mmCIF file of C-alpha atoms in Angstrom:
data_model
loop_
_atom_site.group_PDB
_atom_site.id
_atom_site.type_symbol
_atom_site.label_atom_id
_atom_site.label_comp_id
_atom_site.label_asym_id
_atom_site.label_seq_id
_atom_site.Cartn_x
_atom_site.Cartn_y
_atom_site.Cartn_z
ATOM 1 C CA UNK A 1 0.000 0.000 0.000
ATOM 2 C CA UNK A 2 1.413 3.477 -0.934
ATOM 3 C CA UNK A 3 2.344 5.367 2.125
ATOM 4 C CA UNK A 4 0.579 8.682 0.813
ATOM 5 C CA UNK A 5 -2.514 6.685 0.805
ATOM 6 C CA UNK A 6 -5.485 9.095 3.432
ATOM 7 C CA UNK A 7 -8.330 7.501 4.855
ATOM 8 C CA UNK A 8 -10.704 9.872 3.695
ATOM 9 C CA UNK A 9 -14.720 10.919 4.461
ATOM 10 C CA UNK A 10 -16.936 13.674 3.223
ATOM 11 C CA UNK A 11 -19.114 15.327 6.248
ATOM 12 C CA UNK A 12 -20.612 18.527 7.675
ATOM 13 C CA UNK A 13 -18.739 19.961 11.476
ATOM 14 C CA UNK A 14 -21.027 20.586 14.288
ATOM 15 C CA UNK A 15 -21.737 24.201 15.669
ATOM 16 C CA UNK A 16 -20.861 24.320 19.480
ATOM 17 C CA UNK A 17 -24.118 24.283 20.297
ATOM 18 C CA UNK A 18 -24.727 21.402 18.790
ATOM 19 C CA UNK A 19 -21.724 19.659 20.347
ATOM 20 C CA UNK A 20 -23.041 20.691 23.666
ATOM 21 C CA UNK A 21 -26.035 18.657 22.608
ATOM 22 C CA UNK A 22 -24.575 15.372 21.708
ATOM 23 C CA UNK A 23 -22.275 15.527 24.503
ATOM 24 C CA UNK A 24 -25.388 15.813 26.870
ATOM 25 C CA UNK A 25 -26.604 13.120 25.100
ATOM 26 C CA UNK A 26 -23.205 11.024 25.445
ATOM 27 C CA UNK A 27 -23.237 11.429 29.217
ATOM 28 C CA UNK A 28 -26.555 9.421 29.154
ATOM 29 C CA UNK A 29 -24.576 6.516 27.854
ATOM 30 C CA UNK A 30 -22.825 3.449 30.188
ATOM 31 C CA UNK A 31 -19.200 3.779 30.502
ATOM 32 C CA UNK A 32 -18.607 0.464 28.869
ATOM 33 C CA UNK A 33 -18.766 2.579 25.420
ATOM 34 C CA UNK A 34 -16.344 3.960 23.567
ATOM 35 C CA UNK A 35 -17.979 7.798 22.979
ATOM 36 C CA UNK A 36 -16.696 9.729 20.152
ATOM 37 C CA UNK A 37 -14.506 12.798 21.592
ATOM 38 C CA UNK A 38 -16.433 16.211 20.933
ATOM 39 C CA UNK A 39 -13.117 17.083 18.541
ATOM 40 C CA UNK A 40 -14.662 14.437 16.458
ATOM 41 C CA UNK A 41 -18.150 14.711 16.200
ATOM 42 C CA UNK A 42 -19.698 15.421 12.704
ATOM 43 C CA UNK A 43 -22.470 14.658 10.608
ATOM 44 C CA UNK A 44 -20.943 12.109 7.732
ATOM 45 C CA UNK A 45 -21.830 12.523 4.061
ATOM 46 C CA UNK A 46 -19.758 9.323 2.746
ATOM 47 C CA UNK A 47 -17.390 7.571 3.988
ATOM 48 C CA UNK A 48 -14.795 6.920 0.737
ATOM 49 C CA UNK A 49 -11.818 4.648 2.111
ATOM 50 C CA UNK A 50 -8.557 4.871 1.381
ATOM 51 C CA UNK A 51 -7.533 7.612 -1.547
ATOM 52 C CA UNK A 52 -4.175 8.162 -3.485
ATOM 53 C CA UNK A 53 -3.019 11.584 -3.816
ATOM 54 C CA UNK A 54 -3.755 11.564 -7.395
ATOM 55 C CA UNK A 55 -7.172 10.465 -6.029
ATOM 56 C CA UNK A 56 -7.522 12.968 -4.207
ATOM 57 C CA UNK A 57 -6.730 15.792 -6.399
ATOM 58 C CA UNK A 58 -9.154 14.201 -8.704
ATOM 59 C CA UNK A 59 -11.753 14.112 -6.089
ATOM 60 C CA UNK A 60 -11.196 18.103 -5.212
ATOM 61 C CA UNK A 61 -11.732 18.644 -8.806
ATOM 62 C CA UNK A 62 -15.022 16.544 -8.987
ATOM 63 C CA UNK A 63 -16.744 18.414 -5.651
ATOM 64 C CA UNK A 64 -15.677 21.595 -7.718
ATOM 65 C CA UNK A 65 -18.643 20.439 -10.206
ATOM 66 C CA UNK A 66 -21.508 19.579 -8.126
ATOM 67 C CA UNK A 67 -24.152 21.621 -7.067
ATOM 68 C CA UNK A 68 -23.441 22.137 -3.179
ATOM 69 C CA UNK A 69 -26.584 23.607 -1.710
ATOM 70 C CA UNK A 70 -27.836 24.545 1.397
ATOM 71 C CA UNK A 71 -29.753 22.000 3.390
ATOM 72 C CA UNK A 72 -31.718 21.401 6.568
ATOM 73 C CA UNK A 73 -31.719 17.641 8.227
ATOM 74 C CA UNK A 74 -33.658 16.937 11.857
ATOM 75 C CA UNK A 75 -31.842 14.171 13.516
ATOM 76 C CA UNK A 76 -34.408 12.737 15.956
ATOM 77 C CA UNK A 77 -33.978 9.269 16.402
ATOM 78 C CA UNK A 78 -30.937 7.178 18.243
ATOM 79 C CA UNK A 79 -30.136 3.992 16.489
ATOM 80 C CA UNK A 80 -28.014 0.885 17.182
ATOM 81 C CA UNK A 81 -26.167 -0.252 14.169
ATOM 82 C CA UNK A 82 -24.513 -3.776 14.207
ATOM 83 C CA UNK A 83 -22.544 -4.089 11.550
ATOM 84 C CA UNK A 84 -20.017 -1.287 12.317
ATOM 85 C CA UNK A 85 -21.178 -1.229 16.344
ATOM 86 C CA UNK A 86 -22.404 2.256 16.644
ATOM 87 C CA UNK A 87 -24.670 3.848 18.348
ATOM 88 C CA UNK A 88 -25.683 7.370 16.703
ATOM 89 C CA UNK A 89 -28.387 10.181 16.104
ATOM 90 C CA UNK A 90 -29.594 9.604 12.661
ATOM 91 C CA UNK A 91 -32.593 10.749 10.739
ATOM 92 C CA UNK A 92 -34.092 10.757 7.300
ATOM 93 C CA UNK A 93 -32.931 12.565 4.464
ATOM 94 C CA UNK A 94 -36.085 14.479 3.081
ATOM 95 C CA UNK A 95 -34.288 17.426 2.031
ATOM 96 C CA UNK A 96 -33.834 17.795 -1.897
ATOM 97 C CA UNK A 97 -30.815 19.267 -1.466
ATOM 98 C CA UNK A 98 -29.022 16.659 1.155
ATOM 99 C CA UNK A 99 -30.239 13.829 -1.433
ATOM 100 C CA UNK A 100 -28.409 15.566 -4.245
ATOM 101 C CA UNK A 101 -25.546 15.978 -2.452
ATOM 102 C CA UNK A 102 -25.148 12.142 -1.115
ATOM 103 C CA UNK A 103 -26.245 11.233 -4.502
ATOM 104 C CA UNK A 104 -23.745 12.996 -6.074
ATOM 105 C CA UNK A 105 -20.358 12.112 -3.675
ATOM 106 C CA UNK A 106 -21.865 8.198 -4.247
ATOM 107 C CA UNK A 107 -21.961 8.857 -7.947
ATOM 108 C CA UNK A 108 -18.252 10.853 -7.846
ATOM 109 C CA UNK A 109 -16.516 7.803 -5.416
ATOM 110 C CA UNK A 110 -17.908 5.227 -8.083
ATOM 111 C CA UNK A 111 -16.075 7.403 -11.246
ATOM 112 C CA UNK A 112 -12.645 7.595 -9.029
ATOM 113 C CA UNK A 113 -13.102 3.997 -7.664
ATOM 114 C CA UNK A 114 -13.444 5.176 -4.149
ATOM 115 C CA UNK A 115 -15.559 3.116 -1.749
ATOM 116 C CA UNK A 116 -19.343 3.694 -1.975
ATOM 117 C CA UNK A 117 -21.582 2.439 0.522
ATOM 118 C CA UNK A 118 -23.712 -0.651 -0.025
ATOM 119 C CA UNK A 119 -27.357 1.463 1.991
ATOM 120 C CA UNK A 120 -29.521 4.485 0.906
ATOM 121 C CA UNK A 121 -27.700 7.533 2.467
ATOM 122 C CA UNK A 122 -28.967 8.155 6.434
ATOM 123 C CA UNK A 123 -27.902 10.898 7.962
ATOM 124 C CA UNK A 124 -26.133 10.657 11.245
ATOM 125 C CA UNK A 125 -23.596 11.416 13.862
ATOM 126 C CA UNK A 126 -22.210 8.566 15.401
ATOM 127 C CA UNK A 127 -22.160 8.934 19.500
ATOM 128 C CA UNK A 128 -20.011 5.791 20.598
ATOM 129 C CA UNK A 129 -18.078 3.125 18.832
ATOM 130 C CA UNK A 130 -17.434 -0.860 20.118
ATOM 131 C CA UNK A 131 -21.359 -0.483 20.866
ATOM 132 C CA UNK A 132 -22.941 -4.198 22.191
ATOM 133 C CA UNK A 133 -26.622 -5.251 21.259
ATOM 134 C CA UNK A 134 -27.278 -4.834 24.576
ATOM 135 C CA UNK A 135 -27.486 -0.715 23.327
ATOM 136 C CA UNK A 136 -30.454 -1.216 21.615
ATOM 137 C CA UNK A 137 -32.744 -2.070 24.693
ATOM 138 C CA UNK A 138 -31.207 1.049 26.251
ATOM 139 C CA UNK A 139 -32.195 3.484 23.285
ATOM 140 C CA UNK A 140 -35.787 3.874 24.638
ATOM 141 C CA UNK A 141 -34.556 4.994 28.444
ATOM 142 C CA UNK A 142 -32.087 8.189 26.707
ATOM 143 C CA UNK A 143 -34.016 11.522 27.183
ATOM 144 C CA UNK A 144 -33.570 12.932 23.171
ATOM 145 C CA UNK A 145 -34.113 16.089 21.815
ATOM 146 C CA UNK A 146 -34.232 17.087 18.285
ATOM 147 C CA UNK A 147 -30.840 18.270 16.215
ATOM 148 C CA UNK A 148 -31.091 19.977 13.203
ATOM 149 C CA UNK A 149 -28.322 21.004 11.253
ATOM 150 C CA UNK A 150 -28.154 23.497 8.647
ATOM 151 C CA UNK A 151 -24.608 23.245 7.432
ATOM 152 C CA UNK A 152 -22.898 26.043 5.516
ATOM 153 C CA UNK A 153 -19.816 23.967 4.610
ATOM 154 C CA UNK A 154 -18.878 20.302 3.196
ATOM 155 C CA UNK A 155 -15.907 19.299 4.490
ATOM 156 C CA UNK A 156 -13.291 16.380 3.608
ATOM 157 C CA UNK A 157 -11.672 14.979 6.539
ATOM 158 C CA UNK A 158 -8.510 12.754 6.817
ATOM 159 C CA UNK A 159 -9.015 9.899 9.341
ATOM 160 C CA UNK A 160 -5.806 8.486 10.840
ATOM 161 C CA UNK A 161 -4.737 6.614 14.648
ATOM 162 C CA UNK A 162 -2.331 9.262 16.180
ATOM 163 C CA UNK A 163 -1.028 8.661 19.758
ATOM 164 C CA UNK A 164 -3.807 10.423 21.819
ATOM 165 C CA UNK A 165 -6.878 8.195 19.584
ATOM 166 C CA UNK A 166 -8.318 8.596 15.975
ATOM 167 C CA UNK A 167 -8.122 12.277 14.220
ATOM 168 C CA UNK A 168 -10.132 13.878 11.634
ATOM 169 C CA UNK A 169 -8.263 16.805 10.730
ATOM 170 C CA UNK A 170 -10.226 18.690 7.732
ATOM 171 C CA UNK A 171 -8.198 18.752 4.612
ATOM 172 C CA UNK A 172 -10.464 20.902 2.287
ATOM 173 C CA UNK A 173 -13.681 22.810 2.732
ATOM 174 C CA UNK A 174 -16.486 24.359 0.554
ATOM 175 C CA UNK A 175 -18.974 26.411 1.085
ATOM 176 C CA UNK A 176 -22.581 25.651 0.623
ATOM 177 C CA UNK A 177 -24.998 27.790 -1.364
#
């Protein structure tokens, strides 16, 4: 594998007032969960695997092209997810704009061979990684309240191990019309 190789995802930051929300939320969780650090909570777009540098100038160039509007998304609903052991606040993508967008990076990490993901595009923020089944009976007793996001930026972030846990340092950033 090349060395210059990134782990690499698309995704939207959180305002701090939204971090103060999840957190809230996090602290409602049992300790025998790995919570994602408030540094690295974000709203994911797609998740594209490992990318070249050549890649990666390539996929600059391609999120150039597309449309990148605006959106609003309500997150409303916690959710345990087996296959990658997460629990996170998801909800549905309704919003024209949102759809276009994950349609879009999907359609733009199939042209540069990039992963794509195998589901319909749900929007979420992961709260806690190395989740057990034993989550999902515990979903119902979390007192939730609503997040909506209205992003004004689509980030790419790089993610990589460093000594202190995993990083997601953004690498480039555009601004949503």
């Amino acid at each position: 594998m090349n060395t210059h190789n990134k782990r690499v995802f698309l995704g939207f930051s959180l305002t701090e007032q939204q971090t103060r929300v999840i957190s809230l939320l996090q602290s409602q969780l049992p300790n025998n969960v790995r919570l994602v650090p408030k540094a690295n909570l974000h709203m994911t777009l797609a998740f594209l695997g490992q990318i070249s540098s050549h890649q990666l100038s390539q996929l600059n160039e391609q999120i150039e092209l597309i449309n990148k509007r605006t959106f609003k998304v309500t997150l409303n609903e916690l959710a345990y997810w087996q296959k990658p052991n997460i629990l996170c606040l998801k909800g549905v993508a309704n919003d024209a704009n949102l759809l276009q967008l994950a349609n879009d990076t999907q359609w733009i990490a199939k042209k540069l061979n990039l992963h794509q993901s195998e589901y319909n595009y749900t929007p979420h923020i992961t709260l806690c990684r190395k989740a057990k089944p034993t989550m999902e009976a515990l979903i119902n007793s979390i007192s939730l309240s609503a997040l909506t996001l209205n992003p004004t930026q689509l980030h790419l972030f790089e993610s990589y191990s460093g000594e202190h846990g995993v990083k997601y340092p953004i690498l480039e950033s555009w601004k949503l019309k």
